[in-house]
mmCIF file of C-alpha atoms and ligand atoms in Angstrom:
data_model
loop_
_atom_site.group_PDB
_atom_site.id
_atom_site.type_symbol
_atom_site.label_atom_id
_atom_site.label_comp_id
_atom_site.label_asym_id
_atom_site.label_seq_id
_atom_site.Cartn_x
_atom_site.Cartn_y
_atom_site.Cartn_z
ATOM 1 C CA MET P 1 0.000 0.000 0.000
ATOM 2 C CA SER P 2 1.275 3.516 -0.783
ATOM 3 C CA ASP P 3 1.656 6.189 1.925
ATOM 4 C CA GLY P 4 -1.484 7.904 0.593
ATOM 5 C CA ALA P 5 -3.431 4.686 0.892
ATOM 6 C CA ASP P 6 -2.060 4.171 4.419
ATOM 7 C CA LEU P 7 -3.218 7.628 5.441
ATOM 8 C CA GLU P 8 -6.637 7.026 3.949
ATOM 9 C CA LEU P 9 -6.884 3.757 5.846
ATOM 10 C CA VAL P 10 -5.974 5.367 9.172
ATOM 11 C CA GLU P 11 -8.440 8.213 8.513
ATOM 12 C CA HIS P 12 -11.103 5.627 7.802
ATOM 13 C CA LEU P 13 -10.432 3.940 11.157
ATOM 14 C CA VAL P 14 -10.594 7.279 13.009
ATOM 15 C CA GLU P 15 -13.831 8.197 11.219
ATOM 16 C CA ARG P 16 -15.354 4.850 12.176
ATOM 17 C CA GLY P 17 -14.316 5.280 15.813
ATOM 18 C CA VAL P 18 -11.925 2.329 15.733
ATOM 19 C CA LEU P 19 -8.904 4.550 16.493
ATOM 20 C CA ALA P 20 -8.754 7.727 18.547
ATOM 21 C CA HIS P 21 -8.302 11.029 16.673
ATOM 22 C CA SER P 22 -4.830 11.581 17.972
ATOM 23 C CA ALA P 23 -3.699 8.074 17.129
ATOM 24 C CA ARG P 24 -0.296 7.779 15.502
ATOM 25 C CA ALA P 25 -0.641 4.666 13.488
ATOM 26 C CA THR P 26 1.610 2.460 11.426
ATOM 27 C CA VAL P 27 0.316 0.295 8.606
ATOM 28 C CA GLU P 28 1.865 -3.015 7.592
ATOM 29 C CA VAL P 29 0.617 -5.095 4.686
ATOM 30 C CA LEU P 30 0.094 -8.684 5.818
ATOM 31 C CA SER P 31 1.477 -11.242 3.464
ATOM 32 C CA GLY P 32 -0.400 -14.249 2.267
ATOM 33 C CA GLY P 33 -3.560 -12.644 0.937
ATOM 34 C CA VAL P 34 -4.438 -12.962 -2.732
ATOM 35 C CA SER P 35 -7.976 -11.645 -2.748
ATOM 36 C CA ALA P 36 -8.038 -8.653 -0.437
ATOM 37 C CA ASP P 37 -5.917 -5.832 0.820
ATOM 38 C CA VAL P 38 -5.131 -7.036 4.316
ATOM 39 C CA ALA P 39 -3.237 -4.717 6.632
ATOM 40 C CA LEU P 40 -2.170 -4.658 10.239
ATOM 41 C CA VAL P 41 -2.687 -1.231 11.766
ATOM 42 C CA THR P 42 -0.901 -0.490 15.035
ATOM 43 C CA ALA P 43 -1.603 2.576 17.168
ATOM 44 C CA GLY P 44 0.034 2.344 20.580
ATOM 45 C CA PRO P 45 -1.249 -0.813 22.235
ATOM 46 C CA ARG P 46 -4.161 -1.098 19.747
ATOM 47 C CA ARG P 47 -3.617 -3.568 16.902
ATOM 48 C CA VAL P 48 -6.321 -4.234 14.346
ATOM 49 C CA VAL P 49 -6.477 -6.059 11.031
ATOM 50 C CA VAL P 50 -8.245 -4.349 8.131
ATOM 51 C CA LYS P 51 -9.563 -6.186 5.066
ATOM 52 C CA ARG P 52 -10.738 -4.530 1.876
ATOM 53 C CA ALA P 53 -12.020 -6.784 -0.855
ATOM 54 C CA LEU P 54 -10.564 -6.334 -4.308
ATOM 55 C CA ALA P 55 -12.806 -6.773 -7.315
ATOM 56 C CA ARG P 56 -9.935 -8.378 -9.239
ATOM 57 C CA LEU P 57 -7.840 -10.963 -7.467
ATOM 58 C CA ARG P 58 -4.067 -10.826 -7.548
ATOM 59 C CA VAL P 59 -3.384 -13.903 -9.608
ATOM 60 C CA ALA P 60 -2.186 -14.313 -13.148
ATOM 61 C CA ARG P 61 -5.380 -15.599 -14.757
ATOM 62 C CA GLU P 62 -8.476 -13.452 -14.767
ATOM 63 C CA TRP P 63 -10.691 -14.169 -11.791
ATOM 64 C CA SER P 64 -13.107 -11.741 -10.224
ATOM 65 C CA SER P 65 -15.656 -11.670 -7.453
ATOM 66 C CA SER P 66 -17.811 -9.058 -5.795
ATOM 67 C CA PRO P 67 -16.434 -6.834 -3.007
ATOM 68 C CA THR P 68 -19.461 -7.679 -0.832
ATOM 69 C CA ARG P 69 -17.378 -10.676 0.200
ATOM 70 C CA VAL P 70 -16.387 -8.831 3.362
ATOM 71 C CA GLU P 71 -20.066 -8.783 4.389
ATOM 72 C CA THR P 72 -20.269 -12.545 4.033
ATOM 73 C CA GLU P 73 -17.041 -12.842 5.983
ATOM 74 C CA ALA P 74 -18.297 -10.628 8.827
ATOM 75 C CA ALA P 75 -21.587 -12.556 9.052
ATOM 76 C CA ALA P 76 -19.825 -15.928 9.042
ATOM 77 C CA LEU P 77 -17.369 -14.786 11.701
ATOM 78 C CA GLU P 78 -20.309 -13.827 13.927
ATOM 79 C CA VAL P 79 -21.816 -17.296 13.518
ATOM 80 C CA ALA P 80 -18.483 -19.033 14.083
ATOM 81 C CA ARG P 81 -17.890 -16.915 17.148
ATOM 82 C CA ARG P 82 -21.248 -17.826 18.691
ATOM 83 C CA ILE P 83 -20.286 -21.490 18.379
ATOM 84 C CA LEU P 84 -16.580 -21.313 19.290
ATOM 85 C CA PRO P 85 -15.542 -17.865 20.545
ATOM 86 C CA ALA P 86 -11.926 -18.870 21.155
ATOM 87 C CA ASN P 87 -11.208 -19.841 17.556
ATOM 88 C CA VAL P 88 -11.971 -16.725 15.478
ATOM 89 C CA PRO P 89 -11.139 -13.009 15.676
ATOM 90 C CA THR P 90 -13.830 -10.580 16.859
ATOM 91 C CA VAL P 91 -15.414 -8.326 14.238
ATOM 92 C CA ILE P 92 -14.683 -4.765 15.358
ATOM 93 C CA ASP P 93 -16.301 -2.867 12.483
ATOM 94 C CA LEU P 94 -17.891 -3.409 9.076
ATOM 95 C CA ASP P 95 -18.355 -0.515 6.644
ATOM 96 C CA ARG P 96 -20.766 -1.954 4.077
ATOM 97 C CA GLU P 97 -20.557 1.048 1.746
ATOM 98 C CA ARG P 98 -16.813 0.876 1.378
ATOM 99 C CA SER P 99 -16.525 -2.873 1.910
ATOM 100 C CA VAL P 100 -14.039 -2.524 4.730
ATOM 101 C CA LEU P 101 -13.885 -5.026 7.576
ATOM 102 C CA VAL P 102 -11.919 -4.454 10.791
ATOM 103 C CA LEU P 103 -10.942 -7.456 12.896
ATOM 104 C CA GLU P 104 -9.267 -8.129 16.190
ATOM 105 C CA CYS P 105 -5.599 -8.888 15.572
ATOM 106 C CA ALA P 106 -4.205 -12.268 16.607
ATOM 107 C CA PRO P 107 -1.989 -12.424 19.729
ATOM 108 C CA ILE P 108 1.647 -11.455 19.280
ATOM 109 C CA ASP P 109 2.899 -15.073 19.347
ATOM 110 C CA ALA P 110 0.802 -15.998 16.276
ATOM 111 C CA VAL P 111 2.383 -18.134 13.591
ATOM 112 C CA ASN P 112 0.822 -19.021 10.274
ATOM 113 C CA TRP P 113 0.340 -22.795 9.967
ATOM 114 C CA LYS P 114 1.231 -22.864 6.259
ATOM 115 C CA ARG P 115 4.652 -21.410 7.010
ATOM 116 C CA GLU P 116 5.251 -24.045 9.673
ATOM 117 C CA LEU P 117 4.081 -26.925 7.510
ATOM 118 C CA LEU P 118 6.344 -25.834 4.675
ATOM 119 C CA ALA P 119 9.272 -25.743 7.095
ATOM 120 C CA GLY P 120 8.566 -29.349 8.108
ATOM 121 C CA LEU P 121 7.049 -28.468 11.497
ATOM 122 C CA ILE P 122 4.084 -30.823 11.319
ATOM 123 C CA ASP P 123 1.968 -31.221 14.448
ATOM 124 C CA PRO P 124 -0.836 -33.788 14.097
ATOM 125 C CA ALA P 125 -2.310 -32.518 17.390
ATOM 126 C CA LEU P 126 -3.077 -29.199 15.684
ATOM 127 C CA GLY P 127 -4.754 -31.152 12.866
ATOM 128 C CA GLY P 128 -6.866 -32.796 15.569
ATOM 129 C CA ARG P 129 -7.785 -29.461 17.187
ATOM 130 C CA LEU P 130 -8.881 -28.088 13.828
ATOM 131 C CA GLY P 131 -10.939 -31.210 13.061
ATOM 132 C CA ALA P 132 -12.728 -30.830 16.390
ATOM 133 C CA ALA P 133 -13.444 -27.120 15.804
ATOM 134 C CA LEU P 134 -14.681 -27.709 12.267
ATOM 135 C CA ALA P 135 -16.971 -30.503 13.502
ATOM 136 C CA LEU P 136 -18.645 -28.102 15.938
ATOM 137 C CA TRP P 137 -19.003 -25.309 13.372
ATOM 138 C CA HIS P 138 -20.577 -27.706 10.887
ATOM 139 C CA ALA P 139 -22.793 -29.563 13.350
ATOM 140 C CA HIS P 140 -24.166 -26.487 15.165
ATOM 141 C CA SER P 141 -24.806 -24.513 11.989
ATOM 142 C CA ALA P 142 -26.603 -27.520 10.452
ATOM 143 C CA GLU P 143 -29.202 -27.203 13.187
ATOM 144 C CA ASP P 144 -29.777 -23.470 12.767
ATOM 145 C CA PRO P 145 -32.321 -22.705 10.005
ATOM 146 C CA GLU P 146 -31.490 -18.989 10.103
ATOM 147 C CA VAL P 147 -27.830 -19.678 9.383
ATOM 148 C CA ILE P 148 -28.700 -22.179 6.662
ATOM 149 C CA ASP P 149 -30.915 -19.574 5.010
ATOM 150 C CA ARG P 150 -28.531 -16.622 5.414
ATOM 151 C CA PHE P 151 -25.656 -18.431 3.706
ATOM 152 C CA SER P 152 -27.715 -20.004 0.931
ATOM 153 C CA HIS P 153 -27.809 -16.705 -0.947
ATOM 154 C CA ASP P 154 -25.367 -14.010 -1.976
ATOM 155 C CA THR P 155 -22.309 -16.074 -1.244
ATOM 156 C CA HIS P 156 -19.151 -16.112 -3.285
ATOM 157 C CA PHE P 157 -18.430 -19.785 -3.360
ATOM 158 C CA PHE P 158 -19.170 -20.192 -7.055
ATOM 159 C CA ASP P 159 -16.958 -17.248 -8.143
ATOM 160 C CA LEU P 160 -14.109 -18.036 -5.777
ATOM 161 C CA ARG P 161 -14.059 -21.835 -5.679
ATOM 162 C CA ILE P 162 -16.301 -23.719 -8.139
ATOM 163 C CA SER P 163 -15.375 -21.650 -11.161
ATOM 164 C CA PRO P 164 -11.607 -21.123 -10.639
ATOM 165 C CA PHE P 165 -10.894 -24.532 -9.114
ATOM 166 C CA PHE P 166 -13.274 -27.054 -10.682
ATOM 167 C CA LEU P 167 -14.571 -25.570 -13.933
ATOM 168 C CA ALA P 168 -11.213 -24.105 -14.981
ATOM 169 C CA THR P 169 -9.528 -27.476 -14.323
ATOM 170 C CA ALA P 170 -12.196 -29.353 -16.288
ATOM 171 C CA GLU P 171 -11.403 -27.111 -19.260
ATOM 172 C CA VAL P 172 -7.742 -28.142 -19.148
ATOM 173 C CA HIS P 173 -8.388 -31.857 -18.522
ATOM 174 C CA ARG P 174 -11.169 -32.480 -21.046
ATOM 175 C CA ASP P 175 -10.928 -36.256 -20.664
ATOM 176 C CA LEU P 176 -11.825 -35.900 -16.961
ATOM 177 C CA GLU P 177 -14.463 -33.210 -17.454
ATOM 178 C CA GLY P 178 -17.397 -35.559 -16.755
ATOM 179 C CA ARG P 179 -15.866 -36.783 -13.495
ATOM 180 C CA ILE P 180 -15.017 -33.250 -12.316
ATOM 181 C CA HIS P 181 -18.542 -32.030 -13.089
ATOM 182 C CA GLU P 182 -19.957 -35.013 -11.204
ATOM 183 C CA VAL P 183 -17.996 -33.968 -8.101
ATOM 184 C CA VAL P 184 -19.444 -30.442 -8.405
ATOM 185 C CA GLU P 185 -22.980 -31.784 -8.852
ATOM 186 C CA ARG P 186 -22.739 -34.130 -5.856
ATOM 187 C CA MET P 187 -21.481 -31.221 -3.754
ATOM 188 C CA ALA P 188 -24.251 -28.880 -4.943
ATOM 189 C CA ARG P 189 -26.918 -31.382 -3.834
ATOM 190 C CA ARG P 190 -25.633 -31.432 -0.240
ATOM 191 C CA ARG P 191 -26.612 -28.105 1.317
ATOM 192 C CA LEU P 192 -26.243 -29.155 4.917
ATOM 193 C CA CYS P 193 -24.310 -26.676 7.051
ATOM 194 C CA LEU P 194 -22.105 -23.581 7.136
ATOM 195 C CA VAL P 195 -19.006 -24.513 5.146
ATOM 196 C CA HIS P 196 -15.903 -22.319 5.523
ATOM 197 C CA GLY P 197 -14.858 -22.727 1.900
ATOM 198 C CA ASP P 198 -11.150 -21.875 2.368
ATOM 199 C CA PHE P 199 -10.169 -24.192 5.205
ATOM 200 C CA SER P 200 -6.468 -24.231 4.395
ATOM 201 C CA PRO P 201 -3.283 -23.963 6.476
ATOM 202 C CA LYS P 202 -2.655 -20.387 5.348
ATOM 203 C CA ASN P 203 -5.885 -19.407 7.083
ATOM 204 C CA VAL P 204 -4.890 -20.963 10.401
ATOM 205 C CA LEU P 205 -3.010 -18.856 12.943
ATOM 206 C CA HIS P 206 -1.901 -20.342 16.215
ATOM 207 C CA GLY P 207 0.222 -19.976 19.331
ATOM 208 C CA HIS P 208 1.202 -22.639 21.823
ATOM 209 C CA ASP P 209 -2.232 -22.904 23.441
ATOM 210 C CA TRP P 210 -4.641 -21.355 20.952
ATOM 211 C CA CYS P 211 -5.658 -21.486 17.296
ATOM 212 C CA TRP P 212 -7.766 -19.295 15.030
ATOM 213 C CA VAL P 213 -9.351 -19.878 11.667
ATOM 214 C CA VAL P 214 -9.549 -16.683 9.573
ATOM 215 C CA ASP P 215 -10.741 -15.713 6.080
ATOM 216 C CA TRP P 216 -14.425 -16.704 6.046
ATOM 217 C CA GLU P 217 -15.326 -14.842 2.855
ATOM 218 C CA THR P 218 -16.216 -18.016 0.932
ATOM 219 C CA ALA P 219 -18.515 -19.273 3.719
ATOM 220 C CA HIS P 220 -21.737 -20.750 2.360
ATOM 221 C CA THR P 221 -24.442 -23.287 3.072
ATOM 222 C CA GLY P 222 -23.123 -26.420 1.462
ATOM 223 C CA ASP P 223 -21.390 -29.761 1.659
ATOM 224 C CA PRO P 224 -19.116 -30.325 4.695
ATOM 225 C CA THR P 225 -17.073 -32.671 2.505
ATOM 226 C CA PHE P 226 -15.581 -29.598 0.833
ATOM 227 C CA ASP P 227 -13.817 -28.286 3.963
ATOM 228 C CA LEU P 228 -12.458 -31.755 4.739
ATOM 229 C CA ALA P 229 -11.247 -32.272 1.167
ATOM 230 C CA PHE P 230 -9.734 -28.789 1.009
ATOM 231 C CA LEU P 231 -7.565 -29.182 4.092
ATOM 232 C CA VAL P 232 -6.468 -32.702 3.177
ATOM 233 C CA SER P 233 -5.592 -31.567 -0.371
ATOM 234 C CA HIS P 234 -3.288 -28.907 1.089
ATOM 235 C CA LEU P 235 -1.526 -31.512 3.214
ATOM 236 C CA VAL P 236 -1.154 -33.825 0.204
ATOM 237 C CA SER P 237 0.299 -30.969 -1.908
ATOM 238 C CA LYS P 238 2.833 -30.296 0.822
ATOM 239 C CA SER P 239 3.786 -33.954 0.962
ATOM 240 C CA VAL P 240 4.520 -33.795 -2.772
ATOM 241 C CA HIS P 241 6.813 -30.866 -1.983
ATOM 242 C CA ARG P 242 8.556 -32.497 1.014
ATOM 243 C CA ARG P 243 8.338 -36.182 0.246
ATOM 244 C CA SER P 244 10.365 -37.350 3.209
ATOM 245 C CA ASP P 245 7.750 -35.768 5.490
ATOM 246 C CA SER P 246 4.858 -37.469 3.709
ATOM 247 C CA PRO P 247 4.052 -39.828 6.652
ATOM 248 C CA ARG P 248 3.772 -36.852 9.011
ATOM 249 C CA TYR P 249 1.470 -34.899 6.707
ATOM 250 C CA ARG P 250 -0.614 -38.060 6.366
ATOM 251 C CA GLU P 251 -0.715 -38.477 10.151
ATOM 252 C CA CYS P 252 -1.856 -34.878 10.451
ATOM 253 C CA ALA P 253 -4.636 -35.392 7.874
ATOM 254 C CA LEU P 254 -5.820 -38.549 9.607
ATOM 255 C CA ALA P 255 -5.821 -36.808 13.017
ATOM 256 C CA PHE P 256 -7.911 -34.008 11.461
ATOM 257 C CA LEU P 257 -10.452 -36.389 9.908
ATOM 258 C CA ASP P 258 -10.587 -38.599 12.983
ATOM 259 C CA ALA P 259 -11.224 -35.654 15.342
ATOM 260 C CA TYR P 260 -13.889 -34.323 12.967
ATOM 261 C CA ARG P 261 -15.766 -37.614 13.196
ATOM 262 C CA ARG P 262 -15.237 -38.063 16.951
ATOM 263 C CA HIS P 263 -16.575 -34.574 17.660
ATOM 264 C CA GLY P 264 -19.792 -35.187 15.763
ATOM 265 C CA GLY P 265 -19.122 -33.369 12.494
ATOM 266 C CA VAL P 266 -21.818 -33.551 9.829
ATOM 267 C CA PRO P 267 -21.229 -36.866 8.008
ATOM 268 C CA PRO P 268 -19.295 -36.181 4.806
ATOM 269 C CA ASP P 269 -20.062 -37.734 1.443
ATOM 270 C CA GLU P 270 -17.815 -40.778 1.993
ATOM 271 C CA ALA P 271 -17.743 -41.809 -1.661
ATOM 272 C CA GLY P 272 -17.229 -38.221 -2.776
ATOM 273 C CA LEU P 273 -14.345 -37.259 -0.470
ATOM 274 C CA VAL P 274 -11.396 -38.792 -2.325
ATOM 275 C CA PRO P 275 -12.531 -37.725 -5.844
ATOM 276 C CA MET P 276 -13.018 -34.191 -4.489
ATOM 277 C CA ILE P 277 -9.487 -34.201 -3.077
ATOM 278 C CA GLY P 278 -8.273 -35.336 -6.524
ATOM 279 C CA CYS P 279 -10.043 -32.413 -8.225
ATOM 280 C CA LEU P 280 -8.569 -29.967 -5.727
ATOM 281 C CA LEU P 281 -5.035 -31.326 -6.253
ATOM 282 C CA LEU P 282 -5.404 -30.983 -9.987
ATOM 283 C CA ALA P 283 -6.795 -27.486 -9.496
ATOM 284 C CA ARG P 284 -3.652 -26.506 -7.593
ATOM 285 C CA VAL P 285 -1.677 -27.099 -10.792
ATOM 286 C CA ASP P 286 -4.087 -26.314 -13.609
ATOM 287 C CA GLY P 287 -6.782 -24.162 -11.968
ATOM 288 C CA LYS P 288 -6.633 -20.392 -11.540
ATOM 289 C CA SER P 289 -4.960 -20.333 -8.115
ATOM 290 C CA PRO P 290 -1.877 -22.515 -8.505
ATOM 291 C CA VAL P 291 0.277 -23.668 -5.613
ATOM 292 C CA ASP P 292 3.202 -21.289 -5.031
ATOM 293 C CA TYR P 293 5.851 -23.627 -3.611
ATOM 294 C CA LEU P 294 6.272 -26.399 -6.186
ATOM 295 C CA ASP P 295 8.826 -26.455 -9.007
ATOM 296 C CA GLU P 296 7.991 -27.873 -12.425
ATOM 297 C CA ASP P 297 8.854 -31.415 -11.352
ATOM 298 C CA GLY P 298 6.655 -31.100 -8.248
ATOM 299 C CA ARG P 299 3.787 -29.686 -10.302
ATOM 300 C CA GLU P 300 4.034 -32.600 -12.703
ATOM 301 C CA ARG P 301 3.965 -35.106 -9.817
ATOM 302 C CA LEU P 302 0.950 -33.355 -8.291
ATOM 303 C CA ARG P 303 -0.764 -33.301 -11.683
ATOM 304 C CA SER P 304 -0.330 -37.031 -12.250
ATOM 305 C CA LEU P 305 -1.425 -37.827 -8.684
ATOM 306 C CA GLY P 306 -4.527 -35.626 -9.083
ATOM 307 C CA ARG P 307 -5.340 -37.192 -12.443
ATOM 308 C CA ALA P 308 -4.993 -40.734 -11.074
ATOM 309 C CA ILE P 309 -7.366 -39.925 -8.196
ATOM 310 C CA VAL P 310 -9.967 -38.186 -10.363
ATOM 311 C CA ALA P 311 -9.787 -41.029 -12.893
ATOM 312 C CA GLY P 312 -10.608 -43.473 -10.082
ATOM 313 C CA GLU P 313 -7.228 -45.245 -10.143
ATOM 314 C CA ARG P 314 -6.515 -44.282 -6.529
ATOM 315 C CA ARG P 315 -9.600 -44.604 -4.414
ATOM 316 C CA ASP P 316 -8.838 -44.545 -0.728
ATOM 317 C CA LEU P 317 -7.254 -42.108 1.680
ATOM 318 C CA ASP P 318 -4.086 -44.179 2.031
ATOM 319 C CA ALA P 319 -3.489 -43.959 -1.706
ATOM 320 C CA LEU P 320 -3.256 -40.168 -1.695
ATOM 321 C CA TRP P 321 0.208 -39.865 -0.257
ATOM 322 C CA PRO P 322 3.020 -39.713 -2.791
ATOM 323 C CA ASP P 323 5.081 -42.471 -1.206
ATOM 324 C CA GLY P 324 2.241 -44.600 0.049
ATOM 325 C CA PRO P 325 1.539 -45.237 3.724
ATOM 326 C CA GLY P 326 4.250 -45.613 6.338
ATOM 327 C CA PRO P 327 7.905 -44.608 6.502
ATOM 328 C CA ALA P 328 8.994 -47.774 4.658
ATOM 329 C CA GLY P 329 8.019 -46.323 1.290
ATOM 330 C CA VAL P 330 9.692 -42.972 1.774
ATOM 331 C CA THR P 331 12.348 -41.935 -0.707
ATOM 332 C CA ARG P 332 13.623 -38.581 -1.735
HETATM 333 N N1 LIG U 1 -7.177 -11.219 12.576
HETATM 334 C C1 LIG U 1 -5.940 -11.435 12.130
HETATM 335 N N2 LIG U 1 -4.874 -11.289 12.943
HETATM 336 C C2 LIG U 1 -3.618 -11.490 12.497
HETATM 337 N N3 LIG U 1 -3.322 -11.835 11.218
HETATM 338 C C3 LIG U 1 -4.339 -11.992 10.363
HETATM 339 C C4 LIG U 1 -5.690 -11.803 10.757
HETATM 340 N N4 LIG U 1 -6.493 -12.015 9.694
HETATM 341 C C5 LIG U 1 -5.668 -12.323 8.677
HETATM 342 N N5 LIG U 1 -4.377 -12.301 9.058
HETATM 343 C C6 LIG U 1 -3.188 -12.597 8.225
HETATM 344 O O1 LIG U 1 -3.359 -12.024 6.950
HETATM 345 C C7 LIG U 1 -3.381 -13.038 5.942
HETATM 346 C C8 LIG U 1 -4.404 -12.667 4.880
HETATM 347 O O2 LIG U 1 -5.696 -12.539 5.490
HETATM 348 P P1 LIG U 1 -6.957 -13.328 4.936
HETATM 349 O O3 LIG U 1 -8.128 -12.997 5.783
HETATM 350 O O4 LIG U 1 -6.604 -14.764 4.845
HETATM 351 O O5 LIG U 1 -7.146 -12.662 3.508
HETATM 352 P P2 LIG U 1 -7.134 -13.210 2.014
HETATM 353 O O6 LIG U 1 -8.573 -13.325 1.660
HETATM 354 O O7 LIG U 1 -6.427 -12.145 1.277
HETATM 355 O O8 LIG U 1 -6.428 -14.533 1.995
HETATM 356 C C9 LIG U 1 -3.713 -14.331 6.678
HETATM 357 O O9 LIG U 1 -3.192 -15.447 6.015
HETATM 358 C C10 LIG U 1 -3.041 -14.098 8.021
HETATM 359 O O10 LIG U 1 -1.674 -14.445 7.967
HETATM 360 MG MG1 LIG U 2 -6.468 -16.163 3.316
#
């Protein structure tokens, strides 16, 4: 953000009563976001995070979605907070006219889970904590007709997920188009609970005794299978990147899925889970939001793994991991 934009942002926060008039503030752009301007604003002891939706996302291929995403995000955060207050930031302010959302900033010891996972710091217990939290968000929202109704309309899931991930990938892999469309159709029929829609490690912040899930702008009433498949697909992609750690990523995925089931999550589409993971893996290479840490060789390995899963050649969860289950199969 330029200095002018920083000033404008601080003035906005003063005008909205988030910061005091006299506040001397510093603005720091937070890394990791592709779809919004996300900044950390610090004024004395006050630290807030500000999100402004961009109409055009910062990725190479054209991909757009409405700025009212921040409204969906604010509403979903309120729901998530009612269910599990310790696992999401508080919404401090929402300016609907300007599409600006202000959130409580994470504690100072926060680390981003994606960064840790890419460095080989893989904690299956955190996978378990996230599975338990997701189970409660899904299960409680499934029983709330108001939530089901609110997130059935005006959500951004099609623009931000179905179109760039599934439909764009089906255009590249024409021979698998029918199978990819079938995954989308199965998912569309299951409108069961509040689904986060971007349940990935980059949206998990944690410290030693807490964890938060952020970035709820793709929240919608839908199929819980999607959140499960999305997180597992991120762990599989990372195991393609760091093959020697594949058993640990697998352990983490299994801890996540196991905790989800033990904590009463909404039953996923068992037959649909693995094919959906396959589509998402393929989308990370040939969709509109490609993975940023794989080289050409890694992308090719992810592509062939994704294709084999979507084609039905690899059908169970143990067959997703590049080196197969257990340390015995691990090679570099
Ligand atoms: N409340 C918060 N406190 C601290 N950091 C945050 C907070 N919200 C987001 N971030 C950081 O900013 C990054 C981008 O924010 P996010 O809401 O995920 O936006 P985007 O839609 O651009 O991905 C996150 O990955 C996280 O590292
Ligand atoms: Mg994000």
